[in-house]
Coordinates of N, CA and C in Angstrom, one line a residue:
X1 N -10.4 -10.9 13.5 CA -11.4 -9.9 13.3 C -11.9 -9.8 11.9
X2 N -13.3 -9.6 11.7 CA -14.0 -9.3 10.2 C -14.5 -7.9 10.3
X3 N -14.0 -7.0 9.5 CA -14.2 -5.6 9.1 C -15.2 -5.7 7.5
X4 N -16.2 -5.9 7.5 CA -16.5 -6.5 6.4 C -18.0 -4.7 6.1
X5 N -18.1 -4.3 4.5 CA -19.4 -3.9 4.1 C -19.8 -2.6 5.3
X6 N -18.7 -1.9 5.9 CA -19.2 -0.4 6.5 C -19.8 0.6 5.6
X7 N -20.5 1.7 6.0 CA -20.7 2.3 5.2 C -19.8 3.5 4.3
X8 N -18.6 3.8 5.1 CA -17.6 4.0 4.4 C -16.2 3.7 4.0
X9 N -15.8 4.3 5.3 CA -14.2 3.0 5.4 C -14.9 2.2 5.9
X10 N -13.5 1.1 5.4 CA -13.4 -0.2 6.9 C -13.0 0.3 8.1
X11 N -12.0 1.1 8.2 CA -11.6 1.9 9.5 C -10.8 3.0 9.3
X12 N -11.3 3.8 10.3 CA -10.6 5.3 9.8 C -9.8 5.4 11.2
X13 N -8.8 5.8 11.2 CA -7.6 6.0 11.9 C -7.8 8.0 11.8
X14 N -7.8 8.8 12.8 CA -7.6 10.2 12.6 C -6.9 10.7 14.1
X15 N -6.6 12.0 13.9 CA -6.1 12.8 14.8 C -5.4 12.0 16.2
X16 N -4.2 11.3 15.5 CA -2.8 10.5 16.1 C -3.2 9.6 16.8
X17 N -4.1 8.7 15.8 CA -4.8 7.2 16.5 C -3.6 6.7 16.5
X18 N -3.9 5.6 16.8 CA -2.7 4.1 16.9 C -3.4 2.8 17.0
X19 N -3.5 2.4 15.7 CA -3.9 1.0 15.1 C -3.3 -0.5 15.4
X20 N -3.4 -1.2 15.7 CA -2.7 -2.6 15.9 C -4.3 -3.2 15.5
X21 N -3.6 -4.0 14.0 CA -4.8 -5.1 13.6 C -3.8 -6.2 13.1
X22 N -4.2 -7.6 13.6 CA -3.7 -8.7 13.3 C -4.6 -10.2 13.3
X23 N -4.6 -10.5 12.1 CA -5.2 -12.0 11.8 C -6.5 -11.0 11.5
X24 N -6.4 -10.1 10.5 CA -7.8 -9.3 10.4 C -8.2 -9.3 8.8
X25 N -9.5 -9.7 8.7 CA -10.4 -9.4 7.3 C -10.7 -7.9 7.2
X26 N -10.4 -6.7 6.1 CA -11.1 -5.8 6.0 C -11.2 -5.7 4.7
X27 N -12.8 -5.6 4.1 CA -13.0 -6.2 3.0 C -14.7 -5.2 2.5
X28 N -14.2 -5.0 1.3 CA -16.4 -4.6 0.9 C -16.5 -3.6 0.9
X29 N -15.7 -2.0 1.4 CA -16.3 -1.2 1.6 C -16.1 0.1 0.7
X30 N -17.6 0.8 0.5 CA -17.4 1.7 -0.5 C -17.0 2.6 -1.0
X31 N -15.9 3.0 0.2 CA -14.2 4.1 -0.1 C -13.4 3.2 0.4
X32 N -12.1 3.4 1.1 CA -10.9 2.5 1.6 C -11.1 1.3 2.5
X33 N -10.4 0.4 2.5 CA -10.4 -0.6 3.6 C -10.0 -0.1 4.9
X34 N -8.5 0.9 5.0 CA -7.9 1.5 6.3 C -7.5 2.9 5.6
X35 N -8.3 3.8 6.6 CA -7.7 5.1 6.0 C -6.7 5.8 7.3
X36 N -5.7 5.9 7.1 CA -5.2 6.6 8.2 C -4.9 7.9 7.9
X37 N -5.2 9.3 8.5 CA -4.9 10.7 8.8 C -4.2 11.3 9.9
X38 N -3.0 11.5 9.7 CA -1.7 11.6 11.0 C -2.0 10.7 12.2
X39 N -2.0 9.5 12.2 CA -2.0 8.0 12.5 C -1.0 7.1 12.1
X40 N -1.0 6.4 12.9 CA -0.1 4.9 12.5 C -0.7 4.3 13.0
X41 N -0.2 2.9 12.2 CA -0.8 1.4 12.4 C 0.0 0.5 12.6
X42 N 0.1 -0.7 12.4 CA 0.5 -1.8 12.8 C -0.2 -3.0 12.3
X43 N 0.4 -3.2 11.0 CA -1.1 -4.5 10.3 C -0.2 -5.6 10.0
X44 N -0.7 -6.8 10.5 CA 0.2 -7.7 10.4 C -0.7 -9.1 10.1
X45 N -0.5 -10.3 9.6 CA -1.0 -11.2 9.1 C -2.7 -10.8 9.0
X46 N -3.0 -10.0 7.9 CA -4.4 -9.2 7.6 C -4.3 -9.8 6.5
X47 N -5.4 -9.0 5.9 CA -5.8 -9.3 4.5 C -6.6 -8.3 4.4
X48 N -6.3 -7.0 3.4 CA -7.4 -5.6 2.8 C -7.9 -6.1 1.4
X49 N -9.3 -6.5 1.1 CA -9.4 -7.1 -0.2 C -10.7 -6.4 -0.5
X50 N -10.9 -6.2 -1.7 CA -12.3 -5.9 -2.2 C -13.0 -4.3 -2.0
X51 N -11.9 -3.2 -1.6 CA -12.7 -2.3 -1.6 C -13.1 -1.3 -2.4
X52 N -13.7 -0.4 -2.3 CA -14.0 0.3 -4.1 C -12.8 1.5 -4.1
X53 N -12.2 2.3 -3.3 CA -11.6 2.9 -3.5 C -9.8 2.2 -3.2
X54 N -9.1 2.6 -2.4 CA -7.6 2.0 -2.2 C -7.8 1.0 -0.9
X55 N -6.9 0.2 -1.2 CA -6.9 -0.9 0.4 C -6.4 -0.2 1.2
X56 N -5.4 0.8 1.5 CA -4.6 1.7 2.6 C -4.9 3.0 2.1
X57 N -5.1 4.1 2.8 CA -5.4 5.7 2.0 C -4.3 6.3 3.2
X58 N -3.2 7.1 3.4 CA -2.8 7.4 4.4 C -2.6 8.9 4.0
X59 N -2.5 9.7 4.8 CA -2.4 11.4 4.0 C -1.8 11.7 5.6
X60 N -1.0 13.2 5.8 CA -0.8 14.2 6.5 C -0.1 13.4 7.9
X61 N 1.2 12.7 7.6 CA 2.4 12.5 8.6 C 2.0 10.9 9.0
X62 N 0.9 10.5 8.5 CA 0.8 9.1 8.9 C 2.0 8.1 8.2
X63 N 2.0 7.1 9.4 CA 2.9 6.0 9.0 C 2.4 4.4 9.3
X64 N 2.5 3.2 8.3 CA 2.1 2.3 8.2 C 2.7 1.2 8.6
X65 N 2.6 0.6 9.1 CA 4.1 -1.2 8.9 C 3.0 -2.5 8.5
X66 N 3.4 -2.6 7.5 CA 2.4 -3.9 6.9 C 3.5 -4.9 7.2
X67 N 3.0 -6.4 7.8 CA 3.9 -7.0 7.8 C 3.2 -8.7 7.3
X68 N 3.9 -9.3 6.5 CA 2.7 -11.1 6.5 C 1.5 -10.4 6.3
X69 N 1.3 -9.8 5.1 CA -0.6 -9.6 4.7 C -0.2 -9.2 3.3
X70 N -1.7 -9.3 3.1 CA -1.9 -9.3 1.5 C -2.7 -8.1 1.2
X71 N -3.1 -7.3 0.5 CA -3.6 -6.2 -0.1 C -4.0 -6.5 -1.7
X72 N -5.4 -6.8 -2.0 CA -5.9 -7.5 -3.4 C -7.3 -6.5 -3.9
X73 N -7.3 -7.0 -5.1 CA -8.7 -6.6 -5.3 C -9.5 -5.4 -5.2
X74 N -8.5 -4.6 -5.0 CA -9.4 -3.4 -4.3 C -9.3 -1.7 -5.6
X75 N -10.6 -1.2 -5.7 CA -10.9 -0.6 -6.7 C -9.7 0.8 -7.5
X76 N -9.0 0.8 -6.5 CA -8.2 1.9 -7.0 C -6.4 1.3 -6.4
X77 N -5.4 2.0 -6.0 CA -4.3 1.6 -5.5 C -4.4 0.8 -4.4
X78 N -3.1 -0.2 -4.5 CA -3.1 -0.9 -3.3 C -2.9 0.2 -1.9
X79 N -2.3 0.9 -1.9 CA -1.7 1.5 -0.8 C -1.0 2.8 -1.3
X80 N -2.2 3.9 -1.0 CA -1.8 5.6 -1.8 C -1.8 6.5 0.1
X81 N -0.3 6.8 -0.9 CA 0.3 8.0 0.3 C 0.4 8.9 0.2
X82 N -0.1 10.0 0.8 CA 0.4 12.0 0.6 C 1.1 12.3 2.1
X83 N 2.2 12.6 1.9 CA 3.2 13.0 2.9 C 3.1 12.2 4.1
X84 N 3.3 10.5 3.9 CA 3.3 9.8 4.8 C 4.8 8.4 4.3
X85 N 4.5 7.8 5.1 CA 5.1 6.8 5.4 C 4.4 5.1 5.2
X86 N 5.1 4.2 4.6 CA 4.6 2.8 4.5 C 5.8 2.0 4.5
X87 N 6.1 0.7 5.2 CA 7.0 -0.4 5.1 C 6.4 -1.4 5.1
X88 N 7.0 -2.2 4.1 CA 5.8 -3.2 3.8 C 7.1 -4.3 3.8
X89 N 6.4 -5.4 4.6 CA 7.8 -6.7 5.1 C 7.4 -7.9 4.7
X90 N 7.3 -9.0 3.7 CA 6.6 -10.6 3.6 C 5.4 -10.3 3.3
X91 N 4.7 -9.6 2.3 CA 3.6 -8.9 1.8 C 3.1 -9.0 0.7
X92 N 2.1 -8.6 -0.1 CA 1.6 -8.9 -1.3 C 0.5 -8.0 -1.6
X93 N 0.9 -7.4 -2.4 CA 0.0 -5.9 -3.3 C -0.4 -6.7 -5.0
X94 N -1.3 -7.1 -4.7 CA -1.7 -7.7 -6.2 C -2.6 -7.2 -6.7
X95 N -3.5 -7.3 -7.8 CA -4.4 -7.3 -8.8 C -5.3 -6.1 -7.9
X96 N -5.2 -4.8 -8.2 CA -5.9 -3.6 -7.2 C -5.9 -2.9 -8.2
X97 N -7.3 -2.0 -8.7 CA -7.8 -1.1 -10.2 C -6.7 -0.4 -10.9
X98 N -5.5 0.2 -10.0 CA -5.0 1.3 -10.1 C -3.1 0.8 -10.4
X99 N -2.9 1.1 -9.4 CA -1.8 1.1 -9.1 C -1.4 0.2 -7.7
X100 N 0.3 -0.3 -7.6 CA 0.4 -1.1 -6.8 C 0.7 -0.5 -5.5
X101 N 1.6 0.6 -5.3 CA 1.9 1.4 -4.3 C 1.9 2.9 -5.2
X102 N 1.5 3.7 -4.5 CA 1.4 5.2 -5.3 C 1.5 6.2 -4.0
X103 N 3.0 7.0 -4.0 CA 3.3 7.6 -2.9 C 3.3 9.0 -3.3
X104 N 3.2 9.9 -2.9 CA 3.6 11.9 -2.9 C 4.4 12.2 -2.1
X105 N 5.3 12.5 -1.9 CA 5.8 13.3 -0.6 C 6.3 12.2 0.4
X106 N 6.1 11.0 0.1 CA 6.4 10.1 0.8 C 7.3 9.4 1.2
X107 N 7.8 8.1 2.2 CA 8.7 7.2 2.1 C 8.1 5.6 2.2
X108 N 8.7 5.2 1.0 CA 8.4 3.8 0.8 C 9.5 2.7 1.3
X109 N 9.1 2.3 2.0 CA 10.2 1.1 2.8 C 9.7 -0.6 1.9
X110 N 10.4 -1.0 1.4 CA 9.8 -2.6 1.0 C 10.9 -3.6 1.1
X111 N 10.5 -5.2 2.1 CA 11.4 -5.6 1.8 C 10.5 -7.5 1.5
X112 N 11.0 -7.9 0.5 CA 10.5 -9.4 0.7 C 8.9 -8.9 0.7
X113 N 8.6 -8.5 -0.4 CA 7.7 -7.9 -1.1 C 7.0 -8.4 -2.2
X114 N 5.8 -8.5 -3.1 CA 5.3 -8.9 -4.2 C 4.3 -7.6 -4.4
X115 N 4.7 -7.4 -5.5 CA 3.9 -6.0 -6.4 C 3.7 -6.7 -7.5
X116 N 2.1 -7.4 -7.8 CA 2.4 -7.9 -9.2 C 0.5 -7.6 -9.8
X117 N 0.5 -7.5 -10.8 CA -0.9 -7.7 -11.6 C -1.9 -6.3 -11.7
X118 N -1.2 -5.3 -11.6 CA -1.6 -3.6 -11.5 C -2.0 -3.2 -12.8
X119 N -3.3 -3.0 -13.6 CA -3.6 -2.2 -14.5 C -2.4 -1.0 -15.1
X120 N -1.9 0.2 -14.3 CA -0.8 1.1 -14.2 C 0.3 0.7 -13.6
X121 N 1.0 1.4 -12.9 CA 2.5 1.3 -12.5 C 2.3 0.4 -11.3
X122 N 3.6 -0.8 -11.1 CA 3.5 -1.5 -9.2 C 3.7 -0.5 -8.6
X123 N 4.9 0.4 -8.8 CA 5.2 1.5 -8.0 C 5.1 2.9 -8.3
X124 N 4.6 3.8 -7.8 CA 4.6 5.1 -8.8 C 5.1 6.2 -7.5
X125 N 6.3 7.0 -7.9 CA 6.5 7.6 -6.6 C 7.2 9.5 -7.0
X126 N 6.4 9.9 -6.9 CA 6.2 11.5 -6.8 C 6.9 12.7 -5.7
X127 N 8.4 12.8 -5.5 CA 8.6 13.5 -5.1 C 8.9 12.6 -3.6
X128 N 9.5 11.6 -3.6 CA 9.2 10.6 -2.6 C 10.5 9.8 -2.4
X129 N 10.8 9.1 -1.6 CA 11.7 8.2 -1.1 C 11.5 6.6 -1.1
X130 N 12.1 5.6 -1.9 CA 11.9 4.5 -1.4 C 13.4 3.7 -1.2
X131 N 12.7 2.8 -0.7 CA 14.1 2.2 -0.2 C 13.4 0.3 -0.5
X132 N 14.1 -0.7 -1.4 CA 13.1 -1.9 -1.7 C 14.4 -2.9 -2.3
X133 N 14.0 -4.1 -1.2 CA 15.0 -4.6 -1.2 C 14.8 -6.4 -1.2
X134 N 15.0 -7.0 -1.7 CA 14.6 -8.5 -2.0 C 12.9 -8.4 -2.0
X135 N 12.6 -7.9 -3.0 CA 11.1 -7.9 -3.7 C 11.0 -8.3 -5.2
X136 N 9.7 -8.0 -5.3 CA 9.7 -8.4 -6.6 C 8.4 -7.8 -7.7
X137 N 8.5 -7.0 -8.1 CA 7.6 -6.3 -9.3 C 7.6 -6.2 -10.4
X138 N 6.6 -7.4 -10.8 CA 5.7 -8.2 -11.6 C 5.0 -7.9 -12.2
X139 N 4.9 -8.1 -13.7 CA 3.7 -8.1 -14.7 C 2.1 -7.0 -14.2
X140 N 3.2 -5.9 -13.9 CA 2.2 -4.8 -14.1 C 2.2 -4.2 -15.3
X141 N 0.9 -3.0 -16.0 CA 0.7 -3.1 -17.5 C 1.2 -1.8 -17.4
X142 N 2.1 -0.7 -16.4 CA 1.9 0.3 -16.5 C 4.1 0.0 -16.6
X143 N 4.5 1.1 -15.5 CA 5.7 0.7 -15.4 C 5.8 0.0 -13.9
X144 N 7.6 -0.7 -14.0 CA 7.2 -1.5 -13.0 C 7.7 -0.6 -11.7
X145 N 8.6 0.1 -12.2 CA 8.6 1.6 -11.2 C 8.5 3.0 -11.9
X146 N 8.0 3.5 -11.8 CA 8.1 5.1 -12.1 C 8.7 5.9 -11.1
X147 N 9.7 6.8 -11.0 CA 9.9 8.3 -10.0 C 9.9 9.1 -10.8
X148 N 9.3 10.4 -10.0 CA 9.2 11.7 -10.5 C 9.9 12.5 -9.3
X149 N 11.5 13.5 -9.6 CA 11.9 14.0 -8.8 C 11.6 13.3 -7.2
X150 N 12.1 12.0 -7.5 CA 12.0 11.0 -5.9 C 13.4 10.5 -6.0
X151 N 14.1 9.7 -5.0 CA 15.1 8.9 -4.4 C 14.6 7.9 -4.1
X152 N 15.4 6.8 -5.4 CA 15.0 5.1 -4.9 C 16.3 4.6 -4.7
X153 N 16.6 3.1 -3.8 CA 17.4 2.7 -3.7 C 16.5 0.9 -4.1
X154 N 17.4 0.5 -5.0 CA 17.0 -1.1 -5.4 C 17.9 -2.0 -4.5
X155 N 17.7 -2.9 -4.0 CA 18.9 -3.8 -3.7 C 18.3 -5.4 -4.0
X156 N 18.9 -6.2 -4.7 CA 18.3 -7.5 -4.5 C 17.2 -7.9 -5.1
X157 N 16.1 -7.1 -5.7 CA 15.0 -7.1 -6.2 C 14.7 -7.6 -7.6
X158 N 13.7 -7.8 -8.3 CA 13.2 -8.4 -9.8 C 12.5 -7.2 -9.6
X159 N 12.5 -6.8 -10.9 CA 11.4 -5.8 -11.8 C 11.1 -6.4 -12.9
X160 N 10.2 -6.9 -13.6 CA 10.2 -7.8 -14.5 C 8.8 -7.6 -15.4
X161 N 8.9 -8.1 -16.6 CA 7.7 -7.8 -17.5 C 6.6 -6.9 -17.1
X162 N 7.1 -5.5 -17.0 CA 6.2 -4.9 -16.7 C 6.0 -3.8 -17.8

């Protein structure tokens, strides 16, 4: 499927949708590529590229499973969370305005991961939980992890020239 140039999102997920997109382009659009609001998804061999605001926006109990997709290009964070949930499995968060994952309140699951090429921090996590384990974050200009009053667990991972 091609999600391409909506007028706002690429797709908005609200009031306890349930998303399953796979082998999907969502690309062009002038706020987020997938916004979810107390929703979950299921995104698996996708690709979120090119949008003006974040490639994932999730807020209020929503939860994500990115799995085999890429997240590029897109005007602000790869994937910004407020009191949600993201696991991200054989993935790639690159070159996006902002930041590479930017969580609040959140839990960050990552495994077999790439966070690389972020203006600011790969990871920036506020009050948050991650758990990131055979990844790798890469030559971002900011830090390659930040926590503020959060719980991370590293295992196995590169954080490197960041």
């Amino acid at each position: 499927s091609t999600v391409r140039a909506n007028g706002v999102n690429g797709v908005l997920a609200q009031a306890t949708a349930q998303l399953i997109m796979s082998g999907s382009l969502v690309e062009s659009h002038p706020q987020n590529g997938v916004k979810m609001d107390r929703s979950t998804a299921q995104i698996d061999t996708s690709t979120i590229q090119n949008n003006q605001a974040h490639g994932i926006d999730e807020a209020n109990i929503s939860a994500v499973f990115v799995d085999r997709s890429t997240i590029t290009g897109n005007g602000d964070d790869g994937a910004h969370l407020v009191d949600s949930q993201i696991d991200l499995a054989d993935s790639e968060i690159t070159v996006n305005g902002d930041k590479g994952v930017e969580a609040r309140a959140s839990i960050v699951v990552m495994s077999t991961t790439l966070v690389q090429g972020h203006p600011d921090d790969g990871v920036n996590l506020v009050d948050s939980t991650s758990d990131i384990a055979t990844s790798r974050i890469l030559t971002n200009e900011g830090e390659g992890i930040q926590a503020l009053k959060s719980m991370m667990t590293i295992d196995a991972s590169i954080v490197h020239f960041n």
